[in-house]
Amino acid sequence: MTERSLTFTLNGQPREAKVDPRVHLGDFLRHSLGLTGTHIGCEHGVCGACTVIVDGSPVRSCLMLAVQIDDCTVETVESLGKPGDLSPLQQAFAANHGLQCGFCTPGMLMTLEAFLRTTPAPTEEDVRIAISGNICRCTGYQGIVQATLDTASTKANRT
Amino acid sequence: MSGRFFGAAVTRVEDARLLTGTGHYVDDIELPGMLHAAFVRASFAHGRIRSIDKRDALAMPGVVAIYTMDDFADIAQGPMPPMAPHPLLKTPITYHPLSDTEVRHVGEAIAIVLADSRANAEDAAAAVILDVEYLPTVSDVALAHEANSPTAHSQHASNIAATMKAGFGDCARIFAKADHVLTEQFDIHRGGCHAMECRGVVANIDLLTDALTISTSSQSPYMVRRHLAAYLDRDENGIRVMTPDVGGGFGPKANVYAEEFAVALSTIKIRRPVKWIEDRQEHFVATTQQRGQIWSIDVAFDNNGRMRAIRGHCIHDNGAYAPYGLILPATAIASFPGPYALEALDLTVDVVLTNLVPTSPVRGACRPNVAFLLERLADRIARHLGMDRQDVRQRSFVKAEQMPYTTGLKARDGSPISYDSGDYTGALNLVLDKIAAKDFEARRKESKQRGKLRGLGIASCVEDTGIGPFEGASIRVTPAGKVIVATGASSQGQGHRTAFAQIAADALGVELEDVTVETADTAKFPLGISTIASRIAVTAGSSVQLAAHKVRAKAITFASHQLEVDEHDLELEGGAVRVKGIADMKIKLSEIARALAGSTGVPLPGNMEPDLAATAYFNSNALTFAYGANACEVEVDPETGDVRVVRYVVVHDCGKLINPLIVDGQIRGGVVHGIGNALFERMIYDEQGQPLTTTYGDYFLPMASEMPPIEIHHMETPSPRNPIGVKGAGEGGTIPAAACVISAVEDALGPNGPFIPVHPISPQQVVQWLKATR
């Protein structure tokens, strides 16, 4: 297989890489770049666990080929806070028990990160619709929804 | 039992890693020289393999080896050991690690391909050519139960693998004299667990010692070690099994799987690390499923609605194998009589093999099935007598003053089963109060004005939790003063590390961040059973408490020697043993740990045993029974048949709460699983055993947009059967939820609507039922 060269921005850093055209973005991030925070849940574009942000929009990294990110800006869960320095959304997830096994969590966070940029004051229904493409089998979603609403209202109160 | 941390809704110590993408799941493991595995799986439900041609596949890029069962003959052979042998199963019905010759369901693994990448392994798997003699297939459990059915195993004369019977009292007498008898047929459908992380295994071999190291996404790493060691005829000491972060389990990951054995055998054969990660398509055809049962039930009751006796016959779909023995049908029987004080019970369960994926417990095992039967029957009786549904229940329940209540059934060891504590009537009254049932008709009217049919559903349940024999824990204080808790209990997202740290920190007077909990690594703790059946808080939680108290006693003994103070005058606080009332007179745990770690030539004070450490196993010899009452409201769209659960209220009693945040999370997730069973999740097979729902576009899981907020109220009746007073909480949300939702749908369809004895229900069915009422 002929590898293709890519230039892209990943979590704020300019990157260059070579990739086999058959490799999807999720596998490329995980296995070529070692960013294992992005999880692969179904590989048919329904569960949303593999969601990352490309050029500002949430995308399913299992449905996008790695070669498609040439000249794009990619953000993964690794771009958010670190242990000990969590982002407001991550902190709200912990406070509201918005995660249990943690497998869907990176996809949830990236979906909601993109959502809150464009919808800073969502209703509960807005949030539920925003994550209606992300499956969580553990939490029943309520903690995730509350975490998102708390994050939005905390930010609104600050500004 | 309460302390600074026990009982507090502290946030989880697990979260920071999992929120930042620094969790470590099995697919995150990379080892030098590692090969990637893909399985050649059956695309047919029943057939005999005449030959396997792997020549073309072996020539493909990156392919290193392709093994079938024959290739392992020099290492091991025959079927896998049964996880739960049962005397009624004379011959174990288990998989071979790779199919020997007869394949019995779509998805059964036939060969394993090892290549330098998963993609190359998958390409080669598709190029392996099978010559197959197709055999008659049975994919419908009712047909499989019939005498002239094709058999799922060609060598069997019948698909009935076992018939289990249980009961108590004199059913014949009560039915003969009862005021009323009703008979109903129930059909409960098959679904899956659908943990968001599929299964996966990484095996490695030490080239000098031949020791195996296996990381597996499992609820039962110690069972993997035990059964693999037996299969390989090795000592357990040469096999280390551990679970990394596991992305959900929900029951099926408690099995020991053929793929775990096949990957281990491949590693032994090729002498390189091998990784296999199940993909979602495989998950639909190779991970166990559950709930398929057909029941015929007679119920006897009196004029005032009191349920007196039940006779039941069940056709239980066990799928193509019985890897977990008869645990599901046994759980079905043990789930009777639920919260009801029956005078007699007579059950027969036929365990039937089909050419479908095997079944084993999925969240709740058969408890949700039986809760569905009992709660639907309570509604049915109320309708028959024109009574309120809660009146039937309250007249039929075991009363709080009857506790401990001997149900009439026997446990596996022959001892009588008894409910330890609880107030089922109180729970139902509370949930009806919280959902404001008395104002429901006003809400029904309001919905009607919007063109929606509103219904109120209720359902109660009792859940046996904390099943034995044990889990264990060891606690060690390091010379740095850190507390290390190790346990065999594996975690799949339940927050065990937090809960155990809470228990240990209270007992030892340290902060949560001083405690590190290590779970499910056979190299770090010698024994473990499984994280199943809502048992870990009871078994491992109690063990942590017992071990911590031993360490505490040891620290006090040491300090008593050093400080020359009576033990009764000492307490643990702030990471030190100190004299009560004299804050300065203390000795730090780190100092005690260092002293008990020993120095050359210095005897330990009082000839104490070295190491500030202890191990404890809590033998959970009697089940402890959690219970709950649920109420919900649905709105049905009469045009489309769409059902929305708009309110859901849970009253739950799991004894003392270690961490309310975690317990509420378990209940909410459990309820949503049950709503999925009621309304969405339907695993469909055609007559040839081909699965028709193998993507999340076809098999619907509950999504955020369809789920209601779930309101939870706790009653806390401490369990008298363990030292921390807890009962299990992992499945109590799921058990009554499908019954509760279907009860509400039936109520919404009105008095002319049908009795609903099935789930899941579909919008098409709802529309048809409504048509029939007009």
PDB file of C-alpha atoms in Angstrom, chain B residues 507-738:
ATOM      1  CA  ALA B 507     -10.712   2.428  59.585  1.00  0.00           C
ATOM      2  CA  LEU B 508      -7.114   3.632  59.458  1.00  0.00           C
ATOM      3  CA  GLY B 509      -7.631   7.330  60.055  1.00  0.00           C
ATOM      4  CA  VAL B 510      -6.008   8.443  56.817  1.00  0.00           C
ATOM      5  CA  GLU B 511      -7.107  10.584  53.878  1.00  0.00           C
ATOM      6  CA  LEU B 512      -8.587   9.138  50.678  1.00  0.00           C
ATOM      7  CA  GLU B 513      -5.548  10.200  48.685  1.00  0.00           C
ATOM      8  CA  ASP B 514      -3.318   8.149  51.006  1.00  0.00           C
ATOM      9  CA  VAL B 515      -5.047   4.966  49.815  1.00  0.00           C
ATOM     10  CA  THR B 516      -4.241   3.135  46.589  1.00  0.00           C
ATOM     11  CA  VAL B 517      -6.526   0.301  45.559  1.00  0.00           C
ATOM     12  CA  GLU B 518      -5.236  -2.411  43.254  1.00  0.00           C
ATOM     13  CA  THR B 519      -7.820  -4.713  41.749  1.00  0.00           C
ATOM     14  CA  ALA B 520      -7.892  -7.962  39.868  1.00  0.00           C
ATOM     15  CA  ASP B 521      -4.284  -8.909  39.234  1.00  0.00           C
ATOM     16  CA  THR B 522      -3.542 -12.494  40.158  1.00  0.00           C
ATOM     17  CA  ALA B 523       0.065 -11.497  40.905  1.00  0.00           C
ATOM     18  CA  LYS B 524      -1.072  -9.011  43.545  1.00  0.00           C
ATOM     19  CA  PHE B 525      -3.821 -10.927  45.328  1.00  0.00           C
ATOM     20  CA  PRO B 526      -4.087 -14.718  45.420  1.00  0.00           C
ATOM     21  CA  LEU B 527      -7.805 -15.423  45.077  1.00  0.00           C
ATOM     22  CA  GLY B 528     -10.896 -13.947  43.541  1.00  0.00           C
ATOM     23  CA  ILE B 529     -14.263 -15.125  42.274  1.00  0.00           C
ATOM     24  CA  SER B 530     -16.104 -12.739  39.946  1.00  0.00           C
ATOM     25  CA  THR B 531     -17.657  -9.335  39.802  1.00  0.00           C
ATOM     26  CA  ILE B 532     -21.206 -10.532  39.185  1.00  0.00           C
ATOM     27  CA  ALA B 533     -24.621 -10.618  40.839  1.00  0.00           C
ATOM     28  CA  SER B 534     -24.321  -7.412  42.871  1.00  0.00           C
ATOM     29  CA  ARG B 535     -21.886  -9.084  45.225  1.00  0.00           C
ATOM     30  CA  ILE B 536     -18.730  -6.960  45.485  1.00  0.00           C
ATOM     31  CA  ALA B 537     -19.780  -4.330  48.043  1.00  0.00           C
ATOM     32  CA  VAL B 538     -20.877  -7.146  50.346  1.00  0.00           C
ATOM     33  CA  THR B 539     -17.969  -9.534  49.796  1.00  0.00           C
ATOM     34  CA  ALA B 540     -14.956  -7.363  48.953  1.00  0.00           C
ATOM     35  CA  GLY B 541     -16.234  -4.298  50.841  1.00  0.00           C
ATOM     36  CA  SER B 542     -16.576  -6.356  54.011  1.00  0.00           C
ATOM     37  CA  SER B 543     -13.146  -7.910  53.430  1.00  0.00           C
ATOM     38  CA  VAL B 544     -11.556  -4.462  53.166  1.00  0.00           C
ATOM     39  CA  GLN B 545     -13.193  -3.525  56.448  1.00  0.00           C
ATOM     40  CA  LEU B 546     -12.030  -6.731  58.175  1.00  0.00           C
ATOM     41  CA  ALA B 547      -8.477  -6.395  56.878  1.00  0.00           C
ATOM     42  CA  ALA B 548      -8.336  -2.723  57.817  1.00  0.00           C
ATOM     43  CA  HIS B 549      -9.449  -3.516  61.342  1.00  0.00           C
ATOM     44  CA  LYS B 550      -6.700  -6.127  61.640  1.00  0.00           C
ATOM     45  CA  VAL B 551      -4.115  -3.573  60.503  1.00  0.00           C
ATOM     46  CA  ARG B 552      -5.577  -1.051  62.890  1.00  0.00           C
ATOM     47  CA  ALA B 553      -5.328  -3.511  65.782  1.00  0.00           C
ATOM     48  CA  LYS B 554      -1.722  -4.235  64.900  1.00  0.00           C
ATOM     49  CA  ALA B 555      -0.826  -0.556  64.760  1.00  0.00           C
ATOM     50  CA  ILE B 556      -2.444  -0.049  68.157  1.00  0.00           C
ATOM     51  CA  THR B 557      -0.578  -2.993  69.678  1.00  0.00           C
ATOM     52  CA  PHE B 558       2.700  -1.591  68.393  1.00  0.00           C
ATOM     53  CA  ALA B 559       1.940   1.904  69.650  1.00  0.00           C
ATOM     54  CA  SER B 560       0.844   0.539  72.998  1.00  0.00           C
ATOM     55  CA  HIS B 561       4.324  -1.018  73.406  1.00  0.00           C
ATOM     56  CA  GLN B 562       6.156   2.072  72.233  1.00  0.00           C
ATOM     57  CA  LEU B 563       4.123   4.658  74.088  1.00  0.00           C
ATOM     58  CA  GLU B 564       3.534   2.436  77.109  1.00  0.00           C
ATOM     59  CA  VAL B 565      -0.157   3.260  76.997  1.00  0.00           C
ATOM     60  CA  ASP B 566      -3.077   0.847  77.328  1.00  0.00           C
ATOM     61  CA  GLU B 567      -4.527  -0.140  73.923  1.00  0.00           C
ATOM     62  CA  HIS B 568      -7.969   1.125  74.919  1.00  0.00           C
ATOM     63  CA  ASP B 569      -6.587   4.622  75.279  1.00  0.00           C
ATOM     64  CA  LEU B 570      -5.339   4.743  71.692  1.00  0.00           C
ATOM     65  CA  GLU B 571      -7.060   5.832  68.462  1.00  0.00           C
ATOM     66  CA  LEU B 572      -6.113   6.221  64.799  1.00  0.00           C
ATOM     67  CA  GLU B 573      -6.346   9.668  63.333  1.00  0.00           C
ATOM     68  CA  GLY B 574      -4.384  11.878  60.962  1.00  0.00           C
ATOM     69  CA  GLY B 575      -2.202   8.996  59.789  1.00  0.00           C
ATOM     70  CA  ALA B 576      -1.038   8.209  63.329  1.00  0.00           C
ATOM     71  CA  VAL B 577      -1.921   6.247  66.428  1.00  0.00           C
ATOM     72  CA  ARG B 578      -2.408   8.721  69.228  1.00  0.00           C
ATOM     73  CA  VAL B 579      -3.410   8.805  72.828  1.00  0.00           C
ATOM     74  CA  LYS B 580      -7.025   9.854  73.172  1.00  0.00           C
ATOM     75  CA  GLY B 581      -7.203  13.421  74.392  1.00  0.00           C
ATOM     76  CA  ILE B 582      -3.449  14.043  74.095  1.00  0.00           C
ATOM     77  CA  ALA B 583      -2.868  15.205  70.527  1.00  0.00           C
ATOM     78  CA  ASP B 584       0.938  15.317  70.823  1.00  0.00           C
ATOM     79  CA  MET B 585       1.386  11.815  72.129  1.00  0.00           C
ATOM     80  CA  LYS B 586       1.320   9.829  68.920  1.00  0.00           C
ATOM     81  CA  ILE B 587       3.256   7.630  66.584  1.00  0.00           C
ATOM     82  CA  LYS B 588       2.833   7.853  62.837  1.00  0.00           C
ATOM     83  CA  LEU B 589       1.644   4.862  60.793  1.00  0.00           C
ATOM     84  CA  SER B 590       4.692   5.371  58.574  1.00  0.00           C
ATOM     85  CA  GLU B 591       6.968   4.931  61.600  1.00  0.00           C
ATOM     86  CA  ILE B 592       5.143   1.793  62.677  1.00  0.00           C
ATOM     87  CA  ALA B 593       5.319   0.414  59.137  1.00  0.00           C
ATOM     88  CA  ARG B 594       9.041   1.152  58.973  1.00  0.00           C
ATOM     89  CA  ALA B 595       9.670  -0.469  62.354  1.00  0.00           C
ATOM     90  CA  LEU B 596       7.634  -3.546  61.429  1.00  0.00           C
ATOM     91  CA  ALA B 597       9.534  -3.777  58.140  1.00  0.00           C
ATOM     92  CA  GLY B 598      12.531  -4.669  60.330  1.00  0.00           C
ATOM     93  CA  SER B 599      16.191  -3.672  60.719  1.00  0.00           C
ATOM     94  CA  THR B 600      19.152  -6.018  60.996  1.00  0.00           C
ATOM     95  CA  GLY B 601      19.577  -7.305  64.548  1.00  0.00           C
ATOM     96  CA  VAL B 602      16.702  -5.280  66.018  1.00  0.00           C
ATOM     97  CA  PRO B 603      13.920  -7.435  67.480  1.00  0.00           C
ATOM     98  CA  LEU B 604      10.347  -6.326  66.907  1.00  0.00           C
ATOM     99  CA  PRO B 605       8.566  -5.039  70.030  1.00  0.00           C
ATOM    100  CA  GLY B 606       6.499  -7.656  71.837  1.00  0.00           C
ATOM    101  CA  ASN B 607       7.752 -10.244  69.349  1.00  0.00           C
ATOM    102  CA  MET B 608       5.121  -8.907  66.907  1.00  0.00           C
ATOM    103  CA  GLU B 609       4.609 -10.411  63.466  1.00  0.00           C
ATOM    104  CA  PRO B 610       6.461  -8.319  60.848  1.00  0.00           C
ATOM    105  CA  ASP B 611       4.746  -5.994  58.371  1.00  0.00           C
ATOM    106  CA  LEU B 612       1.942  -3.555  59.065  1.00  0.00           C
ATOM    107  CA  ALA B 613      -0.363  -5.574  56.878  1.00  0.00           C
ATOM    108  CA  ALA B 614      -3.254  -8.009  57.001  1.00  0.00           C
ATOM    109  CA  THR B 615      -5.429 -10.094  54.720  1.00  0.00           C
ATOM    110  CA  ALA B 616      -9.079 -10.954  55.250  1.00  0.00           C
ATOM    111  CA  TYR B 617     -11.738 -12.901  53.411  1.00  0.00           C
ATOM    112  CA  PHE B 618     -15.381 -12.283  54.160  1.00  0.00           C
ATOM    113  CA  ASN B 619     -17.284 -15.519  53.710  1.00  0.00           C
ATOM    114  CA  SER B 620     -20.700 -14.427  52.532  1.00  0.00           C
ATOM    115  CA  ASN B 621     -22.613 -17.459  53.715  1.00  0.00           C
ATOM    116  CA  ALA B 622     -26.107 -16.012  53.529  1.00  0.00           C
ATOM    117  CA  LEU B 623     -27.539 -13.822  50.814  1.00  0.00           C
ATOM    118  CA  THR B 624     -28.681 -10.351  51.742  1.00  0.00           C
ATOM    119  CA  PHE B 625     -31.782  -9.082  49.986  1.00  0.00           C
ATOM    120  CA  ALA B 626     -32.045  -5.604  48.496  1.00  0.00           C
ATOM    121  CA  TYR B 627     -35.411  -4.464  47.225  1.00  0.00           C
ATOM    122  CA  GLY B 628     -37.116  -1.592  45.519  1.00  0.00           C
ATOM    123  CA  ALA B 629     -40.341  -0.133  44.258  1.00  0.00           C
ATOM    124  CA  ASN B 630     -40.471   1.797  40.997  1.00  0.00           C
ATOM    125  CA  ALA B 631     -43.132   3.984  39.438  1.00  0.00           C
ATOM    126  CA  CYS B 632     -43.053   5.636  36.059  1.00  0.00           C
ATOM    127  CA  GLU B 633     -45.233   7.519  33.643  1.00  0.00           C
ATOM    128  CA  VAL B 634     -45.271   7.117  29.895  1.00  0.00           C
ATOM    129  CA  GLU B 635     -46.856   9.059  27.085  1.00  0.00           C
ATOM    130  CA  VAL B 636     -47.995   7.077  24.074  1.00  0.00           C
ATOM    131  CA  ASP B 637     -48.480   8.766  20.714  1.00  0.00           C
ATOM    132  CA  PRO B 638     -51.613   7.042  19.360  1.00  0.00           C
ATOM    133  CA  GLU B 639     -50.731   7.931  15.766  1.00  0.00           C
ATOM    134  CA  THR B 640     -47.192   6.533  15.683  1.00  0.00           C
ATOM    135  CA  GLY B 641     -47.178   4.135  18.628  1.00  0.00           C
ATOM    136  CA  ASP B 642     -44.149   5.936  20.016  1.00  0.00           C
ATOM    137  CA  VAL B 643     -43.731   5.430  23.758  1.00  0.00           C
ATOM    138  CA  ARG B 644     -41.886   8.006  25.846  1.00  0.00           C
ATOM    139  CA  VAL B 645     -41.018   7.449  29.477  1.00  0.00           C
ATOM    140  CA  VAL B 646     -41.580  10.936  30.876  1.00  0.00           C
ATOM    141  CA  ARG B 647     -41.079  10.352  34.612  1.00  0.00           C
ATOM    142  CA  TYR B 648     -39.301   7.608  36.503  1.00  0.00           C
ATOM    143  CA  VAL B 649     -39.068   7.352  40.282  1.00  0.00           C
ATOM    144  CA  VAL B 650     -37.120   4.709  42.180  1.00  0.00           C
ATOM    145  CA  VAL B 651     -37.323   3.805  45.836  1.00  0.00           C
ATOM    146  CA  HIS B 652     -34.464   1.495  46.637  1.00  0.00           C
ATOM    147  CA  ASP B 653     -33.054  -0.136  49.729  1.00  0.00           C
ATOM    148  CA  CYS B 654     -29.563  -1.568  49.503  1.00  0.00           C
ATOM    149  CA  GLY B 655     -28.798  -1.232  53.197  1.00  0.00           C
ATOM    150  CA  LYS B 656     -26.053   1.181  54.170  1.00  0.00           C
ATOM    151  CA  LEU B 657     -24.795   3.303  51.280  1.00  0.00           C
ATOM    152  CA  ILE B 658     -21.015   3.430  51.035  1.00  0.00           C
ATOM    153  CA  ASN B 659     -21.208   6.239  48.467  1.00  0.00           C
ATOM    154  CA  PRO B 660     -24.607   7.666  47.437  1.00  0.00           C
ATOM    155  CA  LEU B 661     -23.144   9.193  44.255  1.00  0.00           C
ATOM    156  CA  ILE B 662     -21.985   5.774  43.077  1.00  0.00           C
ATOM    157  CA  VAL B 663     -25.145   3.938  44.177  1.00  0.00           C
ATOM    158  CA  ASP B 664     -27.366   6.436  42.366  1.00  0.00           C
ATOM    159  CA  GLY B 665     -25.241   6.008  39.245  1.00  0.00           C
ATOM    160  CA  GLN B 666     -25.657   2.238  39.412  1.00  0.00           C
ATOM    161  CA  ILE B 667     -29.418   2.562  39.780  1.00  0.00           C
ATOM    162  CA  ARG B 668     -29.845   5.132  36.990  1.00  0.00           C
ATOM    163  CA  GLY B 669     -27.783   3.132  34.531  1.00  0.00           C
ATOM    164  CA  GLY B 670     -29.674   0.010  35.526  1.00  0.00           C
ATOM    165  CA  VAL B 671     -33.075   1.604  34.987  1.00  0.00           C
ATOM    166  CA  VAL B 672     -32.045   2.791  31.531  1.00  0.00           C
ATOM    167  CA  HIS B 673     -30.923  -0.736  30.676  1.00  0.00           C
ATOM    168  CA  GLY B 674     -34.385  -1.968  31.704  1.00  0.00           C
ATOM    169  CA  ILE B 675     -36.111   0.738  29.652  1.00  0.00           C
ATOM    170  CA  GLY B 676     -34.049  -0.492  26.707  1.00  0.00           C
ATOM    171  CA  ASN B 677     -35.306  -4.024  27.342  1.00  0.00           C
ATOM    172  CA  ALA B 678     -38.899  -2.793  27.501  1.00  0.00           C
ATOM    173  CA  LEU B 679     -38.944  -0.592  24.425  1.00  0.00           C
ATOM    174  CA  PHE B 680     -35.913  -0.924  22.186  1.00  0.00           C
ATOM    175  CA  GLU B 681     -33.524  -3.855  22.412  1.00  0.00           C
ATOM    176  CA  ARG B 682     -34.456  -6.719  20.131  1.00  0.00           C
ATOM    177  CA  MET B 683     -31.945  -9.269  18.864  1.00  0.00           C
ATOM    178  CA  ILE B 684     -33.562 -10.738  15.763  1.00  0.00           C
ATOM    179  CA  TYR B 685     -32.570 -13.966  13.986  1.00  0.00           C
ATOM    180  CA  ASP B 686     -34.044 -15.501  10.864  1.00  0.00           C
ATOM    181  CA  GLU B 687     -35.137 -19.139  10.600  1.00  0.00           C
ATOM    182  CA  GLN B 688     -31.618 -20.152   9.601  1.00  0.00           C
ATOM    183  CA  GLY B 689     -30.131 -18.608  12.723  1.00  0.00           C
ATOM    184  CA  GLN B 690     -28.734 -15.588  10.889  1.00  0.00           C
ATOM    185  CA  PRO B 691     -28.656 -12.514  13.116  1.00  0.00           C
ATOM    186  CA  LEU B 692     -30.432  -9.586  11.447  1.00  0.00           C
ATOM    187  CA  THR B 693     -29.559  -6.880  13.980  1.00  0.00           C
ATOM    188  CA  THR B 694     -25.774  -6.588  14.096  1.00  0.00           C
ATOM    189  CA  THR B 695     -25.251  -2.833  14.105  1.00  0.00           C
ATOM    190  CA  TYR B 696     -26.513  -0.081  16.357  1.00  0.00           C
ATOM    191  CA  GLY B 697     -28.555   1.082  13.396  1.00  0.00           C
ATOM    192  CA  ASP B 698     -30.579  -2.134  13.680  1.00  0.00           C
ATOM    193  CA  TYR B 699     -30.295  -2.948  17.373  1.00  0.00           C
ATOM    194  CA  PHE B 700     -31.447   0.093  19.331  1.00  0.00           C
ATOM    195  CA  LEU B 701     -29.773   1.020  22.576  1.00  0.00           C
ATOM    196  CA  PRO B 702     -31.310   3.706  24.784  1.00  0.00           C
ATOM    197  CA  MET B 703     -30.102   7.192  23.836  1.00  0.00           C
ATOM    198  CA  ALA B 704     -30.060  10.365  25.926  1.00  0.00           C
ATOM    199  CA  SER B 705     -32.805  11.927  23.830  1.00  0.00           C
ATOM    200  CA  GLU B 706     -35.303   9.195  24.760  1.00  0.00           C
ATOM    201  CA  MET B 707     -34.430   8.806  28.439  1.00  0.00           C
ATOM    202  CA  PRO B 708     -36.189  10.567  31.302  1.00  0.00           C
ATOM    203  CA  PRO B 709     -34.554  12.023  34.376  1.00  0.00           C
ATOM    204  CA  ILE B 710     -34.611   9.334  37.065  1.00  0.00           C
ATOM    205  CA  GLU B 711     -35.466  10.366  40.602  1.00  0.00           C
ATOM    206  CA  ILE B 712     -34.091   8.170  43.386  1.00  0.00           C
ATOM    207  CA  HIS B 713     -35.058   7.829  47.043  1.00  0.00           C
ATOM    208  CA  HIS B 714     -33.229   5.529  49.433  1.00  0.00           C
ATOM    209  CA  MET B 715     -34.473   3.587  52.383  1.00  0.00           C
ATOM    210  CA  GLU B 716     -31.521   2.328  54.440  1.00  0.00           C
ATOM    211  CA  THR B 717     -32.265  -0.907  56.254  1.00  0.00           C
ATOM    212  CA  PRO B 718     -28.830  -2.177  57.318  1.00  0.00           C
ATOM    213  CA  SER B 719     -28.111  -5.760  56.397  1.00  0.00           C
ATOM    214  CA  PRO B 720     -27.565  -7.894  59.482  1.00  0.00           C
ATOM    215  CA  ARG B 721     -25.548 -10.332  57.366  1.00  0.00           C
ATOM    216  CA  ASN B 722     -22.251  -8.512  56.868  1.00  0.00           C
ATOM    217  CA  PRO B 723     -20.038  -6.260  58.978  1.00  0.00           C
ATOM    218  CA  ILE B 724     -20.709  -3.091  56.970  1.00  0.00           C
ATOM    219  CA  GLY B 725     -24.480  -3.480  56.692  1.00  0.00           C
ATOM    220  CA  VAL B 726     -24.604  -3.224  52.904  1.00  0.00           C
ATOM    221  CA  LYS B 727     -26.624  -4.953  50.221  1.00  0.00           C
ATOM    222  CA  GLY B 728     -25.771  -5.049  46.515  1.00  0.00           C
ATOM    223  CA  ALA B 729     -26.860  -2.202  44.250  1.00  0.00           C
ATOM    224  CA  GLY B 730     -25.642  -3.101  40.786  1.00  0.00           C
ATOM    225  CA  GLU B 731     -28.802  -4.574  39.345  1.00  0.00           C
ATOM    226  CA  GLY B 732     -31.662  -3.211  41.428  1.00  0.00           C
ATOM    227  CA  GLY B 733     -32.343  -0.526  38.817  1.00  0.00           C
ATOM    228  CA  THR B 734     -32.681  -2.992  35.959  1.00  0.00           C
ATOM    229  CA  ILE B 735     -34.726  -5.712  37.655  1.00  0.00           C
ATOM    230  CA  PRO B 736     -38.142  -4.018  37.881  1.00  0.00           C
ATOM    231  CA  ALA B 737     -37.699  -1.444  35.090  1.00  0.00           C
ATOM    232  CA  ALA B 738     -39.089  -3.347  32.088  1.00  0.00           C
TER     233      ALA B 738
END
